[in-house]
PDB file of C-alpha atoms in Angstrom:
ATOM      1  CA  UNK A   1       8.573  -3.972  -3.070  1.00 77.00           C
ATOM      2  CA  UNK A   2       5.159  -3.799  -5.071  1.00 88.00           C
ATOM      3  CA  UNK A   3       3.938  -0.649  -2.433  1.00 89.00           C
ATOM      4  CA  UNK A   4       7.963   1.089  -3.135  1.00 92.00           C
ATOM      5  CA  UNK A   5       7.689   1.173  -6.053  1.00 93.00           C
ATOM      6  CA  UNK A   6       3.812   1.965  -6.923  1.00 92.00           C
ATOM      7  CA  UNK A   7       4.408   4.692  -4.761  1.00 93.00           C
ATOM      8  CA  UNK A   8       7.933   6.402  -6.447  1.00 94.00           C
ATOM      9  CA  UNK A   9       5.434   5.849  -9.536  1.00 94.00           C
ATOM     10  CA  UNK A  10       2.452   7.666  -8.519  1.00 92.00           C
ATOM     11  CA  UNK A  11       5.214  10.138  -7.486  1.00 93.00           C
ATOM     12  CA  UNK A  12       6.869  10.712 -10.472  1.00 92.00           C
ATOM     13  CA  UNK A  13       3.906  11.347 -11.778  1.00 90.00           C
ATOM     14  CA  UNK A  14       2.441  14.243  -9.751  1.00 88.00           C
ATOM     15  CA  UNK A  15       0.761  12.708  -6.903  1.00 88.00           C
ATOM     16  CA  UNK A  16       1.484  13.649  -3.262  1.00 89.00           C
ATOM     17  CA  UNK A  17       1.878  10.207  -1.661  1.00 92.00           C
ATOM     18  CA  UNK A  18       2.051   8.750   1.948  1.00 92.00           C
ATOM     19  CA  UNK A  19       2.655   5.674   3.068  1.00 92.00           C
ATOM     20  CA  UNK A  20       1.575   4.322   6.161  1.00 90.00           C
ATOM     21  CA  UNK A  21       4.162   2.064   7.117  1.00 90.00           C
ATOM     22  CA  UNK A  22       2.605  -1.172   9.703  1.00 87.00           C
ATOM     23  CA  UNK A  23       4.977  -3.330   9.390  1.00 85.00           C
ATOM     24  CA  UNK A  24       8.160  -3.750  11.378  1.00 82.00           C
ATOM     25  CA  UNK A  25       9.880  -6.674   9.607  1.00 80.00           C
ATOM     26  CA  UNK A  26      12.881  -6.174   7.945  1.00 78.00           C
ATOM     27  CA  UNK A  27      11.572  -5.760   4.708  1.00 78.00           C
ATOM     28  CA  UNK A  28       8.942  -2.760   5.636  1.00 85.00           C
ATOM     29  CA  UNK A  29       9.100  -0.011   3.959  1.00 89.00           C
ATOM     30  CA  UNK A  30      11.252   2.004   5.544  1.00 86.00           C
ATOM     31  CA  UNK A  31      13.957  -0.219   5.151  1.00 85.00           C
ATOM     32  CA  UNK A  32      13.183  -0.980   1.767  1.00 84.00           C
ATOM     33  CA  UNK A  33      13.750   2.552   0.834  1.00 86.00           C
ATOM     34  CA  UNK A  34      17.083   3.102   2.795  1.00 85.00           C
ATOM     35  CA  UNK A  35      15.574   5.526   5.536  1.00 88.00           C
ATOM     36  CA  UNK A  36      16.337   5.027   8.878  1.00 84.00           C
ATOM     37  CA  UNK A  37      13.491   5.235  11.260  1.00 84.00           C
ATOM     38  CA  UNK A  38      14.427   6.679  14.598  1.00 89.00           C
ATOM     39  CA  UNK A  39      10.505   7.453  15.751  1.00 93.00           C
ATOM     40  CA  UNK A  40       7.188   5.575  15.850  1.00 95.00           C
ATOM     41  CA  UNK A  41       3.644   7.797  15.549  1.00 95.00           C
ATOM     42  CA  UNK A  42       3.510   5.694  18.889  1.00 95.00           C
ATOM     43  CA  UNK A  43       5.899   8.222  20.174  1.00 96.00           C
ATOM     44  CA  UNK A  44       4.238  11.003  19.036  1.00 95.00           C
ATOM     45  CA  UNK A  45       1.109  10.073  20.459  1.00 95.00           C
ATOM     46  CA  UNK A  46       2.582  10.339  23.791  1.00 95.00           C
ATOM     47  CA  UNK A  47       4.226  13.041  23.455  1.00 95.00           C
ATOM     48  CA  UNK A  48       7.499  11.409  23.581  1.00 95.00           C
ATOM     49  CA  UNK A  49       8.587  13.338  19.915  1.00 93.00           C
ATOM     50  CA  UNK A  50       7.033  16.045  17.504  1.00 94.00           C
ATOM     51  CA  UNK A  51       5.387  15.041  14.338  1.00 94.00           C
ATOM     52  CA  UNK A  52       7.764  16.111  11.923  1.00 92.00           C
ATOM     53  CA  UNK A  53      10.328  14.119  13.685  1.00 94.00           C
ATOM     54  CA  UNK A  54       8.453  10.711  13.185  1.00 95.00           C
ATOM     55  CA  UNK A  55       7.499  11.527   9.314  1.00 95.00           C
ATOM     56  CA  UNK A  56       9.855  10.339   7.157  1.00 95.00           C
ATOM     57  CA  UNK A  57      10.518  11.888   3.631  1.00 94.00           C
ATOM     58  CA  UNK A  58      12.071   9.419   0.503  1.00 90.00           C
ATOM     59  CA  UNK A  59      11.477  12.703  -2.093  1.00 83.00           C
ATOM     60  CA  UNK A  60       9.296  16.015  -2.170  1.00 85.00           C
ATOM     61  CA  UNK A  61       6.138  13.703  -3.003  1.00 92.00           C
ATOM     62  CA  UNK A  62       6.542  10.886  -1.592  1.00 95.00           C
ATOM     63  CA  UNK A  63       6.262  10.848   2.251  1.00 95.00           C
ATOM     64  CA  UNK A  64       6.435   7.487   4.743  1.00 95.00           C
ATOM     65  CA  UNK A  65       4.728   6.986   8.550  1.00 94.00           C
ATOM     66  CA  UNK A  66       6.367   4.630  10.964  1.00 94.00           C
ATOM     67  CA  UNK A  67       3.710   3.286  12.815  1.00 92.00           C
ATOM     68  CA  UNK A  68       4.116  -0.641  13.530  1.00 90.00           C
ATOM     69  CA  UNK A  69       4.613   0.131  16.842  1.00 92.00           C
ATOM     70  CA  UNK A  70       1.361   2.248  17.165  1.00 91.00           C
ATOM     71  CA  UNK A  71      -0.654  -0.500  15.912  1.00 87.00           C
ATOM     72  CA  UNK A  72       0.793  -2.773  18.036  1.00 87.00           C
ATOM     73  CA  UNK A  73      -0.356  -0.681  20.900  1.00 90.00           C
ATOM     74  CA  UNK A  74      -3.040   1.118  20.468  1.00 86.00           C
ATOM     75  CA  UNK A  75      -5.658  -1.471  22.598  1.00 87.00           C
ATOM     76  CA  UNK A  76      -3.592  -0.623  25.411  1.00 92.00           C
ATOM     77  CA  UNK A  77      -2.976   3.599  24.596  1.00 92.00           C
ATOM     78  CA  UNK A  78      -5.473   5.551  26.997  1.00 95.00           C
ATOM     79  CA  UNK A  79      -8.604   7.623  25.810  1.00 94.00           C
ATOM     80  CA  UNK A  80      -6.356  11.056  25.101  1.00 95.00           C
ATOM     81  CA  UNK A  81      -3.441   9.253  23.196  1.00 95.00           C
ATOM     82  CA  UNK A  82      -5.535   7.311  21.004  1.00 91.00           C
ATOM     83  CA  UNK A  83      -7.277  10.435  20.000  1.00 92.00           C
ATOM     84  CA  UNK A  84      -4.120  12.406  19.532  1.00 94.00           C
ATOM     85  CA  UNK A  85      -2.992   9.232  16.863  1.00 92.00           C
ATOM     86  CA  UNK A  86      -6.084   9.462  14.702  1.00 90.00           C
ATOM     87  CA  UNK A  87      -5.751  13.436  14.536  1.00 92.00           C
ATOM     88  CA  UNK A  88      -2.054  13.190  13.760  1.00 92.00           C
ATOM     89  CA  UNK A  89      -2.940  10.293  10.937  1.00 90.00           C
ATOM     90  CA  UNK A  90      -5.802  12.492   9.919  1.00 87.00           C
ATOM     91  CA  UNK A  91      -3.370  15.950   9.594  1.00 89.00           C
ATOM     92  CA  UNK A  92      -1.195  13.633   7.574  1.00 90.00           C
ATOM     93  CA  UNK A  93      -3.257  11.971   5.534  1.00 86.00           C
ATOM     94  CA  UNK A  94      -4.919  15.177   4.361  1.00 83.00           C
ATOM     95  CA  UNK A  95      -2.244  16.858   2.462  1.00 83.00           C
ATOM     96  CA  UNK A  96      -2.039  13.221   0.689  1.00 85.00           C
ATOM     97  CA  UNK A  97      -3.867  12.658  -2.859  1.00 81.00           C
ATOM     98  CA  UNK A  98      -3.044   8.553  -1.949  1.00 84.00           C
ATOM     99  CA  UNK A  99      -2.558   7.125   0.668  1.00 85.00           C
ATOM    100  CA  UNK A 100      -1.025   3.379   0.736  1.00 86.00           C
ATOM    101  CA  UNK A 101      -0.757   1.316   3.358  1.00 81.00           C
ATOM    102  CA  UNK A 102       1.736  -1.331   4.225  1.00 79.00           C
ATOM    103  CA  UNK A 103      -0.134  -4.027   6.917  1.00 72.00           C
ATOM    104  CA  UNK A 104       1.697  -6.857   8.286  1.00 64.00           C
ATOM    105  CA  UNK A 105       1.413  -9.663   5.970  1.00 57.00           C
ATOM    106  CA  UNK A 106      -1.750 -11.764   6.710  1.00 50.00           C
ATOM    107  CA  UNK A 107      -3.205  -9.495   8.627  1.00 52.00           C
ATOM    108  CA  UNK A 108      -5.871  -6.293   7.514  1.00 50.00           C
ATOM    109  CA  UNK A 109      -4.550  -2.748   8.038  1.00 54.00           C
ATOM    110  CA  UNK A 110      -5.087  -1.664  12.022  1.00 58.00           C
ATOM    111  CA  UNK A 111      -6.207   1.676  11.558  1.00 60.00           C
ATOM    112  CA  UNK A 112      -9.756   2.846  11.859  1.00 58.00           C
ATOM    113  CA  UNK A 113     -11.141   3.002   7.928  1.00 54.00           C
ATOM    114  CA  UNK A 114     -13.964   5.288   9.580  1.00 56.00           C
ATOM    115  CA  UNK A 115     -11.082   8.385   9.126  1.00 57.00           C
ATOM    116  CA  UNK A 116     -10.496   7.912   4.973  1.00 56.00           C
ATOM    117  CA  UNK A 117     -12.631   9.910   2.683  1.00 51.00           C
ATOM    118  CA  UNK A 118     -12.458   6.656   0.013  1.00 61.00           C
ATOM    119  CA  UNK A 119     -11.133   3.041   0.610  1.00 65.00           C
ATOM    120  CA  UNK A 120      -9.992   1.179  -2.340  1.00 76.00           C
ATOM    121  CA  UNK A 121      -8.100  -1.814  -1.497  1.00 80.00           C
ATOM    122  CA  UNK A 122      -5.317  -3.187  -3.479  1.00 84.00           C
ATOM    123  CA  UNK A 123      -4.756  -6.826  -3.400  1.00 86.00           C
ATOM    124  CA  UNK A 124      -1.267  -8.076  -4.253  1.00 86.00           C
ATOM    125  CA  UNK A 125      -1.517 -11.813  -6.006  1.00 89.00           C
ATOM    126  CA  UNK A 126       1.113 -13.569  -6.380  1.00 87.00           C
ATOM    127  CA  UNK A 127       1.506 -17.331  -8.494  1.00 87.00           C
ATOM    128  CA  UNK A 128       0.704 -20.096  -6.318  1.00 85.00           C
ATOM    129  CA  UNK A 129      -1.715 -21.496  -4.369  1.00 87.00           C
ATOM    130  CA  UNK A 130      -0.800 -20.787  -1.060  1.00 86.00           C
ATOM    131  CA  UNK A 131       0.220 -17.245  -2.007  1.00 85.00           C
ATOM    132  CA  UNK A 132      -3.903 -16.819  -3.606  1.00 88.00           C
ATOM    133  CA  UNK A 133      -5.674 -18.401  -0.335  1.00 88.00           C
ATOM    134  CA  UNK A 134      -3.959 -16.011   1.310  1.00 85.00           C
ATOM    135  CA  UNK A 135      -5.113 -13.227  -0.762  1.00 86.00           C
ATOM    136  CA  UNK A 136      -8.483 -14.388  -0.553  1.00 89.00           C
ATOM    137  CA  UNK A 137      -8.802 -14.474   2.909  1.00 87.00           C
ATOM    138  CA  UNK A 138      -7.586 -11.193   2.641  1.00 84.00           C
ATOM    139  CA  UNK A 139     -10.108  -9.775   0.503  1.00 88.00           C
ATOM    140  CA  UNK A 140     -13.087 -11.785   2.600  1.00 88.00           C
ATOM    141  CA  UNK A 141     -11.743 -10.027   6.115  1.00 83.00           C
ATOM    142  CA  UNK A 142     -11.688  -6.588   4.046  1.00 81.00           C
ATOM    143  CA  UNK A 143     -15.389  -7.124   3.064  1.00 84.00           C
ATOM    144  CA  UNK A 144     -16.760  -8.706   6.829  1.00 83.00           C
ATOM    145  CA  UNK A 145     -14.657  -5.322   8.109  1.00 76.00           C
ATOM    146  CA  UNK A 146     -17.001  -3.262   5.715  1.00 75.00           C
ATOM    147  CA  UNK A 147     -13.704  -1.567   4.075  1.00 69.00           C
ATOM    148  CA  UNK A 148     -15.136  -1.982   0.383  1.00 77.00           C
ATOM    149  CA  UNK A 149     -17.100  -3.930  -1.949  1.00 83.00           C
ATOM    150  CA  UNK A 150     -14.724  -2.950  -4.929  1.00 85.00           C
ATOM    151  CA  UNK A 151     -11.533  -4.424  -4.975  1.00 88.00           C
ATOM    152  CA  UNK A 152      -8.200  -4.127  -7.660  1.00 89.00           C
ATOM    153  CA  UNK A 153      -6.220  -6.775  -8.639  1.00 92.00           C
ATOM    154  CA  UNK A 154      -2.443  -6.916  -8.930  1.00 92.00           C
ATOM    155  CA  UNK A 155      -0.777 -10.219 -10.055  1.00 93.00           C
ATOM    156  CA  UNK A 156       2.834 -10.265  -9.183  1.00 90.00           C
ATOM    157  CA  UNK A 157       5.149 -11.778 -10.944  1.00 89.00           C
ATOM    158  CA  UNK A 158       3.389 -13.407 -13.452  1.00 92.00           C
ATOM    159  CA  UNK A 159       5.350 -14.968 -16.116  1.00 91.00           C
ATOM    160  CA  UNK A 160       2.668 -13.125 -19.164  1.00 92.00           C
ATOM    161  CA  UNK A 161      -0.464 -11.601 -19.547  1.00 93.00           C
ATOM    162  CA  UNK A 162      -2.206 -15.016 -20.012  1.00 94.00           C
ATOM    163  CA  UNK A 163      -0.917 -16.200 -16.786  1.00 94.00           C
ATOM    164  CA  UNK A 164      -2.120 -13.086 -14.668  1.00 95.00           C
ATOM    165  CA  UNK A 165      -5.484 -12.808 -16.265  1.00 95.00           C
ATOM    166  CA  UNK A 166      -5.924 -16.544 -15.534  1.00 94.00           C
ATOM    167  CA  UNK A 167      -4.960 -16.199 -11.672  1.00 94.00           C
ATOM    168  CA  UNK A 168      -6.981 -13.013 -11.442  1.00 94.00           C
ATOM    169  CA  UNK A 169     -10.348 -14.628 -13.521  1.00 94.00           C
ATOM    170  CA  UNK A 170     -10.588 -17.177 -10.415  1.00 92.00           C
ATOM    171  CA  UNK A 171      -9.997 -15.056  -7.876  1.00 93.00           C
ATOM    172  CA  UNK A 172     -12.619 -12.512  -9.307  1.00 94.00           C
ATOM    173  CA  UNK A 173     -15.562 -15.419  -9.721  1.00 93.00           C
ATOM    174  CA  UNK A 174     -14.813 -16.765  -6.394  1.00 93.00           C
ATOM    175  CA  UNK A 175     -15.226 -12.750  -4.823  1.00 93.00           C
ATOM    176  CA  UNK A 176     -18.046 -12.678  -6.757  1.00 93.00           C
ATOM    177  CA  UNK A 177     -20.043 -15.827  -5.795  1.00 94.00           C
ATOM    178  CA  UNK A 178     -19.147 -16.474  -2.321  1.00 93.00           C
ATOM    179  CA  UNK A 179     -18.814 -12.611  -1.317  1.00 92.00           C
ATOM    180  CA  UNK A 180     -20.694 -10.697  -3.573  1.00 93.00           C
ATOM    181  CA  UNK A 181     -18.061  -7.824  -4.141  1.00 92.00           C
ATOM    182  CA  UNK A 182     -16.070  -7.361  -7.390  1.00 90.00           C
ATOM    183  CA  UNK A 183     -12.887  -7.200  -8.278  1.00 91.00           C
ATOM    184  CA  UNK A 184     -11.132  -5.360 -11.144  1.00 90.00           C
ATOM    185  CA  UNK A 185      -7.956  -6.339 -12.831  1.00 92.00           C
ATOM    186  CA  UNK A 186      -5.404  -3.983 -12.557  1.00 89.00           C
ATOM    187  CA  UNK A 187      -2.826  -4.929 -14.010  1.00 91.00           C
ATOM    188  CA  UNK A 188       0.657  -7.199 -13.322  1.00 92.00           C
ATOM    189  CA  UNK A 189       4.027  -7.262 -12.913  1.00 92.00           C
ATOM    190  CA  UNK A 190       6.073  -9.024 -14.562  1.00 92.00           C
ATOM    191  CA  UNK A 191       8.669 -11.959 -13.471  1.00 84.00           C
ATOM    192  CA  UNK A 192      12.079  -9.755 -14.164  1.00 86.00           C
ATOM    193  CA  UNK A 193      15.162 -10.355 -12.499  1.00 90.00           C
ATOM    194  CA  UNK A 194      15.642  -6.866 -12.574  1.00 91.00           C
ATOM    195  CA  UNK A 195      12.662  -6.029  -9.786  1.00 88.00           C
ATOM    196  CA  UNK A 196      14.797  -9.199  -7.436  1.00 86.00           C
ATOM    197  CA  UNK A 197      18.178  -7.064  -8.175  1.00 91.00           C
ATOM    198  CA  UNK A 198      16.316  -3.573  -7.642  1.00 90.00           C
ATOM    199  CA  UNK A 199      15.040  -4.827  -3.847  1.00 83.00           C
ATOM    200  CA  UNK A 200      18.544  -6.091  -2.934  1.00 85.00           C
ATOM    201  CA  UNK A 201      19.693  -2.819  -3.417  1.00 88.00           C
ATOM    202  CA  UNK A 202      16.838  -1.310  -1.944  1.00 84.00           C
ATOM    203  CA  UNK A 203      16.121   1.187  -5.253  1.00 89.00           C
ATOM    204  CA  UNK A 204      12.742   1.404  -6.077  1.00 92.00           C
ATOM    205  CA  UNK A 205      12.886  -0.423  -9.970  1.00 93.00           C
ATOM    206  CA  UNK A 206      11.309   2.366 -11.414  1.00 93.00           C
ATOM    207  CA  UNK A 207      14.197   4.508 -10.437  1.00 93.00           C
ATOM    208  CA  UNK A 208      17.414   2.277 -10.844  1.00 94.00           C
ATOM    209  CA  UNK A 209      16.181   0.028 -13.723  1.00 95.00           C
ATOM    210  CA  UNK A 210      13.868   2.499 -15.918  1.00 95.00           C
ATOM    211  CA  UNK A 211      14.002   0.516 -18.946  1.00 95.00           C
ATOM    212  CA  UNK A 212      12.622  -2.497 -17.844  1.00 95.00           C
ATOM    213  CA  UNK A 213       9.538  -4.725 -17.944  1.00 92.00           C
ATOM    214  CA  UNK A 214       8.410  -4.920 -13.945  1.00 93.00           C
ATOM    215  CA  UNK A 215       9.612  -0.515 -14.176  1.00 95.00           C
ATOM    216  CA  UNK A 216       6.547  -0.125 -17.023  1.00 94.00           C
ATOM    217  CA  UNK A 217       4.609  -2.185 -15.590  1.00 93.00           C
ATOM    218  CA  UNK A 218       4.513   0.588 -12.861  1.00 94.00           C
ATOM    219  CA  UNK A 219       4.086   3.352 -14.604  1.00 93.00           C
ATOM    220  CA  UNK A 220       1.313   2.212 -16.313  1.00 91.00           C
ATOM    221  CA  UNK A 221      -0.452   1.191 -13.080  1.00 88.00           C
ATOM    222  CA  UNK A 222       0.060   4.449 -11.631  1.00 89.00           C
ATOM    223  CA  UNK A 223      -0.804   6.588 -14.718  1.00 86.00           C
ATOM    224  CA  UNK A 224      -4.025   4.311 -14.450  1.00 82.00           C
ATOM    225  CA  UNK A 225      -4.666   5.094 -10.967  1.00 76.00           C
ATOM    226  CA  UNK A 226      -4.308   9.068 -11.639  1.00 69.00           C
ATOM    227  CA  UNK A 227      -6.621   9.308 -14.332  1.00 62.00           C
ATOM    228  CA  UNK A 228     -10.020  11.122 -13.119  1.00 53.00           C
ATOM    229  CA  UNK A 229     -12.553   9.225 -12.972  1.00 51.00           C
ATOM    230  CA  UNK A 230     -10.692   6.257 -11.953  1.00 52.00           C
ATOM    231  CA  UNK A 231     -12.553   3.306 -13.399  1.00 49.00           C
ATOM    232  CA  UNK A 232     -12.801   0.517 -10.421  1.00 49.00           C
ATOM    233  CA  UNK A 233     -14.657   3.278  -8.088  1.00 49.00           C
ATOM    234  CA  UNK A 234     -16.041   5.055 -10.896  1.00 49.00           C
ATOM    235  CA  UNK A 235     -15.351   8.661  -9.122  1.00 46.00           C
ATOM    236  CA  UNK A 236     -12.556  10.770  -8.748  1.00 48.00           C
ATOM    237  CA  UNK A 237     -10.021  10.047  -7.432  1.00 50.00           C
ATOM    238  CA  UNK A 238      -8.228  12.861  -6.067  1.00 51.00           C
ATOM    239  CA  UNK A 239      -8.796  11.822  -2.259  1.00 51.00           C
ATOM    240  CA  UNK A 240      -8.097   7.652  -2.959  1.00 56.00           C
ATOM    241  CA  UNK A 241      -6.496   5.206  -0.091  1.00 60.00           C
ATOM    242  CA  UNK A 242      -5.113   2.501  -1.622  1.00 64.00           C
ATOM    243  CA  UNK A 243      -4.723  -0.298   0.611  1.00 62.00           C
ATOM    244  CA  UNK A 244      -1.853  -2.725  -1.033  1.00 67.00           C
ATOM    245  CA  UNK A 245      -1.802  -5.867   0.983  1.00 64.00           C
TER     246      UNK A 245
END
């Protein structure tokens, strides 16, 4: 729910979003939002369906790409429809300002970073110590893949600001001395009942629950993310791929 609803928020507030949508469990995106995916870009790279009929649209900004079943795969597509994927990525991707991507969870986003103009990954932390060795990991297969030696920082659910900055202090010294990249605190969202409520409805929080906490909390991030320069890559960013995992 953390990629829904950063995304309706960076909507609302101008921004022409996609989402590239890698996951197929029942809690991707796709479902999440209430849209029913009858087409995979897998399709469209073989000519199976048309574009337009694969792209899905939640609002006039905010736009979502099936393509689980792409990634999936693409080591076995041939030479011609694995080109015709990264062109029909790349034709989508440039009529973006961001770009999020949804991965499968534990695993690093399948598609080529070589074909973004900037890479600034996202990494989701949640409370707990399972939940932050994953994240880790995460962050250390981002930076052997070359994706970025700048990272952000969101702490889910974090009961207050003490608790988030805490979780995201050792995260950020352990990135720094055993990888060498940094990582900048963006932010968290709060424990609210609402945000649990909001995903069993599948409404984004920011839309069905305005007035509350974890609905701020992502506004704020994504009026932070729009601002020119934005301060973790410390250049604009008007052409930014945020990779939320």
């Amino acid at each position: 729910s953390v990629i829904v609803n950063l995304a309706v928020a960076l909507a609302h507030a101008g921004r022409e979003v996609l989402i590239l949508d890698e996951n197929l469990s029942h809690n991707n995106v796709s479902n999440v939002l209430s849209l029913k995916s009858r087409h995979d870009l897998l399709h469209a790279a073989r000519r199976d369906s048309a574009m337009h009929q694969v792209v899905l649209h939640r609002a006039p900004r905010l736009r979502v790409l099936p393509m689980a079943r792409a990634m999936q795969s693409l080591p076995s597509l041939s030479w011609q429809e694995s080109s015709r994927l990264l062109d029909y990525v790349a034709g989508a991707i440039s009529s973006a300002d961001v770009v999020l991507t949804d991965p499968v969870a534990g695993t690093s986003p399948g598609l080529p970073t070589g074909i973004l103009p900037e890479i600034f990954p996202v990494i989701v932390l949640n409370p707990g110590a399972s939940a932050i060795t994953g994240s880790y990991a995460m962050i250390k297969r981002l930076t052997i893949q070359g994706a970025s030696r700048n990272f952000g920082i969101l702490v889910n659910r974090a009961v207050n600001e003490k608790q988030a900055r805490s979780i995201y202090a050792n995260v950020s010294q352990a990135c720094s001395q055993h990888l060498g990249v940094s990582a900048e605190y963006l932010g968290y969202v709060p424990l609210d009942e609402s945000l649990r409520r909001a995903t069993q409805l599948r409404q984004p929080v920011v839309e069905i629950f305005p007035a509350t906490h974890s609905a701020s909390a992502f506004r704020d991030l994504a009026r932070d993310l729009v601002l020119p320069p934005f301060p973790a890559v410390g250049r604009d960013s008007s052409r930014l791929k945020l990779c939320v995992a």
